[in-house]
Amino acid sequence: MKDTGSGRLAILAGRGELPWIAAREALARGEQDLRIFCISDEEPPEDLRDFAEPVVLTRLYSSVFRSFRRHGIKRLLLLGKATRDILYNKPRFDVRTVLLLARMLSQSDYALFENVAREVDKLGITIINQDEYLQHLFLQPGRYGKKLTTEQLKDIEFGLQHAREMNRLDIGQTVVVGKRSVLAVEAAEGTDQCIVRGGDLFHNKGAVVCKLSKEQHDLRFDIPATGSATLDSMARS
């Protein structure tokens, strides 16, 4: 079993704030040789630019993995949004990445992540859990906000039943319901757009959002959490 506590740390950073938050926490803990490999077109914050460089996600071998080897990376953190539209917008893959994708049984997020994880392991790199440098962001379990009404509780029970089935099918984690009707289910568009779509169908009159983690959730690839952007989407819906 690999030692997850030693060796040079890298963050493969998608869209959003989480990669930068984790990077600052890692630096605060003494990870001064941190590297951040950016797969989105978002500019890194000024205080982290010296640690960051761009890579091309669709060229795993000729760009991403080559950068890992060049910098002697031993631990890897996957953070930020990397939506599946990258597979559909006429991407330019290197040959070995095409062969890797051809081995996938489906184009689900987990199928991609698990195949990439196996290739990363061959490089002697350990993928660590996404919450390793984000624990300070999490709330304690409990209810936040107003007491739920009887109707809302019924919608929650109904929504969770459908969310479990969506998880089983590996489609998405989120279901939006209202008056025991399914308004929207999460697919490739992501949680926030699913919520807005469901809210629009319910005329923004208080739809209920149900989100569940997978039964055997792998924290290396995803944190089943609700962030500020998702809460804003709920408030608008």
XYZ file of C-alpha atoms in Angstrom:
237
model
C 0.000 0.000 0.000
C 1.396 3.417 -0.976
C 2.233 6.055 1.619
C -0.284 8.832 0.930
C 1.541 11.274 3.189
C 4.825 11.779 1.308
C 6.113 12.777 -2.113
C 5.490 15.821 -4.263
C 1.841 16.890 -4.394
C 0.000 18.078 -7.495
C -3.531 19.310 -8.091
C -5.217 18.603 -11.424
C -7.463 21.656 -11.441
C -10.745 21.977 -13.288
C -13.149 24.903 -13.169
C -14.256 26.613 -9.973
C -12.780 27.714 -6.656
C -12.107 24.364 -4.958
C -8.670 23.747 -6.534
C -7.435 27.145 -5.346
C -8.879 26.720 -1.848
C -7.187 23.327 -1.522
C -3.929 24.714 -2.912
C -3.797 27.466 -0.301
C -4.527 24.962 2.470
C -1.791 22.638 1.168
C 0.705 25.503 1.103
C -0.300 26.475 4.637
C 0.531 22.902 5.696
C 4.006 23.125 4.238
C 3.558 21.713 0.706
C 5.868 24.354 -0.754
C 6.789 22.295 -3.848
C 3.124 22.022 -4.878
C 2.285 22.006 -8.587
C -1.118 22.885 -10.079
C -1.962 21.570 -13.538
C -4.879 23.530 -15.029
C -7.225 21.794 -17.472
C -9.682 24.688 -17.870
C -9.267 28.096 -19.488
C -9.761 29.879 -16.162
C -6.815 31.992 -15.043
C -5.272 30.935 -11.713
C -5.418 33.496 -8.888
C -2.422 35.825 -8.769
C -1.068 34.324 -5.538
C -0.956 30.839 -7.117
C 0.304 31.606 -10.628
C 3.879 30.586 -9.852
C 2.644 27.094 -8.922
C 0.388 26.624 -11.964
C 0.760 25.570 -15.581
C -1.751 24.555 -18.273
C -2.191 20.993 -19.529
C -4.559 19.482 -22.108
C -6.911 16.919 -20.567
C -7.670 15.194 -23.874
C -3.936 14.566 -24.312
C -3.419 12.569 -21.155
C -0.166 10.958 -22.227
C 1.508 13.693 -24.281
C 0.505 16.536 -21.932
C -0.842 15.569 -18.491
C 1.172 12.443 -17.669
C 4.319 13.891 -19.227
C 4.028 16.890 -16.889
C 3.573 14.576 -13.900
C 6.798 12.746 -14.759
C 8.738 15.940 -15.443
C 7.908 17.334 -12.001
C 8.299 14.060 -10.091
C 4.713 13.994 -8.823
C 3.902 11.288 -6.244
C 0.521 12.423 -4.885
C -2.373 13.777 -6.929
C -5.539 15.644 -6.019
C -8.361 15.885 -8.588
C -10.483 18.987 -7.996
C -12.771 21.297 -9.938
C -15.325 20.791 -12.651
C -14.395 18.818 -15.753
C -17.713 18.347 -17.530
C -18.325 15.621 -20.076
C -18.817 18.155 -22.878
C -15.063 17.843 -23.427
C -15.832 14.522 -25.148
C -18.363 16.066 -27.523
C -16.882 19.397 -28.691
C -14.507 18.066 -31.369
C -11.607 17.501 -28.973
C -8.116 16.620 -30.194
C -6.878 13.490 -28.429
C -3.461 11.910 -28.526
C -3.455 8.318 -29.764
C -2.954 6.624 -26.387
C -5.811 8.625 -24.856
C -8.092 7.416 -27.650
C -7.083 3.833 -26.873
C -7.776 4.429 -23.173
C -11.261 5.794 -23.894
C -11.943 2.851 -26.184
C -11.529 0.535 -23.189
C -14.294 2.298 -21.284
C -17.533 0.359 -20.911
C -19.543 3.605 -20.722
C -18.959 7.330 -20.891
C -19.906 7.935 -17.266
C -17.706 10.115 -15.077
C -16.676 7.143 -12.952
C -15.717 5.033 -15.969
C -13.348 7.777 -17.091
C -11.945 8.432 -13.611
C -11.355 4.763 -12.841
C -9.499 4.205 -16.099
C -7.371 7.300 -15.534
C -6.672 6.196 -11.946
C -5.283 2.888 -13.176
C -2.975 4.698 -15.586
C -1.858 7.138 -12.879
C -1.095 4.228 -10.570
C 1.282 2.839 -13.211
C 3.259 6.085 -12.861
C 3.700 5.445 -9.138
C 1.299 8.251 -8.206
C -1.327 8.002 -5.479
C -4.645 9.818 -5.984
C -5.721 11.150 -2.587
C -9.243 11.910 -1.388
C -10.642 15.258 -2.493
C -11.533 16.296 1.057
C -7.920 16.026 2.294
C -7.395 19.812 2.144
C -11.048 20.915 2.313
C -12.221 19.683 5.712
C -12.479 23.247 7.019
C -15.295 23.948 4.523
C -17.754 21.309 5.734
C -20.719 21.943 8.040
C -21.670 19.544 10.793
C -24.642 17.216 10.107
C -28.022 18.726 10.925
C -30.806 20.954 9.666
C -29.962 24.467 8.473
C -32.850 26.817 7.812
C -36.570 26.694 8.456
C -38.465 23.700 9.787
C -39.724 21.536 6.933
C -43.433 21.323 6.197
C -45.337 18.047 5.889
C -45.580 18.545 2.117
C -41.832 19.113 1.842
C -41.113 15.969 3.861
C -43.344 13.962 1.524
C -41.520 15.410 -1.480
C -38.163 14.556 0.114
C -39.177 10.936 0.656
C -40.429 10.750 -2.930
C -37.335 12.460 -4.313
C -34.875 10.270 -2.425
C -36.476 7.143 -3.879
C -35.825 8.441 -7.380
C -32.361 9.769 -6.489
C -31.340 6.275 -5.334
C -32.463 4.836 -8.657
C -30.599 7.537 -10.593
C -27.469 6.700 -8.612
C -27.893 3.004 -9.347
C -28.018 3.804 -13.060
C -24.972 6.114 -12.695
C -26.802 9.017 -14.340
C -26.531 11.712 -11.674
C -26.854 12.472 -7.971
C -29.627 15.085 -7.998
C -33.393 14.956 -8.517
C -35.739 17.968 -8.350
C -39.349 17.244 -7.379
C -42.550 19.125 -6.593
C -45.881 17.779 -5.360
C -44.582 14.209 -5.792
C -43.692 14.768 -9.451
C -40.180 14.535 -10.872
C -39.317 17.881 -12.449
C -35.672 17.336 -13.406
C -32.876 14.809 -13.027
C -29.179 15.575 -13.199
C -27.295 14.367 -16.248
C -24.381 15.867 -18.184
C -25.436 19.468 -17.455
C -24.554 19.217 -13.738
C -26.339 19.892 -10.462
C -26.859 23.651 -10.713
C -28.465 23.657 -14.158
C -30.635 20.692 -13.156
C -31.923 22.703 -10.181
C -32.656 25.788 -12.280
C -34.471 23.686 -14.895
C -36.614 22.002 -12.239
C -37.369 25.319 -10.570
C -38.467 26.857 -13.864
C -40.896 23.986 -14.464
C -42.326 24.487 -10.977
C -42.581 28.254 -11.608
C -40.094 28.916 -8.777
C -42.667 28.038 -6.108
C -40.480 25.937 -3.837
C -39.364 22.787 -5.621
C -37.470 20.250 -3.497
C -33.910 19.216 -4.360
C -32.703 15.739 -3.334
C -29.032 14.844 -3.733
C -27.396 11.555 -2.716
C -23.896 10.153 -2.845
C -23.264 6.828 -4.542
C -23.554 3.746 -2.342
C -19.816 3.115 -2.620
C -18.729 6.677 -3.204
C -15.063 7.160 -4.092
C -13.867 10.413 -2.532
C -10.850 10.473 -4.832
C -13.129 11.480 -7.698
C -15.970 13.467 -6.184
C -17.208 15.026 -2.945
C -20.995 14.632 -2.577
C -21.440 18.140 -1.206
C -23.533 21.241 -1.804
C -21.561 24.439 -2.308
C -22.480 28.110 -2.392
C -23.221 28.153 -6.145
C -25.658 25.260 -5.730
C -27.339 26.999 -2.790
C -27.735 30.111 -4.962
C -29.395 27.975 -7.648
C -31.764 26.552 -5.031
C -32.642 30.027 -3.758
C -33.535 31.155 -7.290
C -35.674 28.059 -7.844
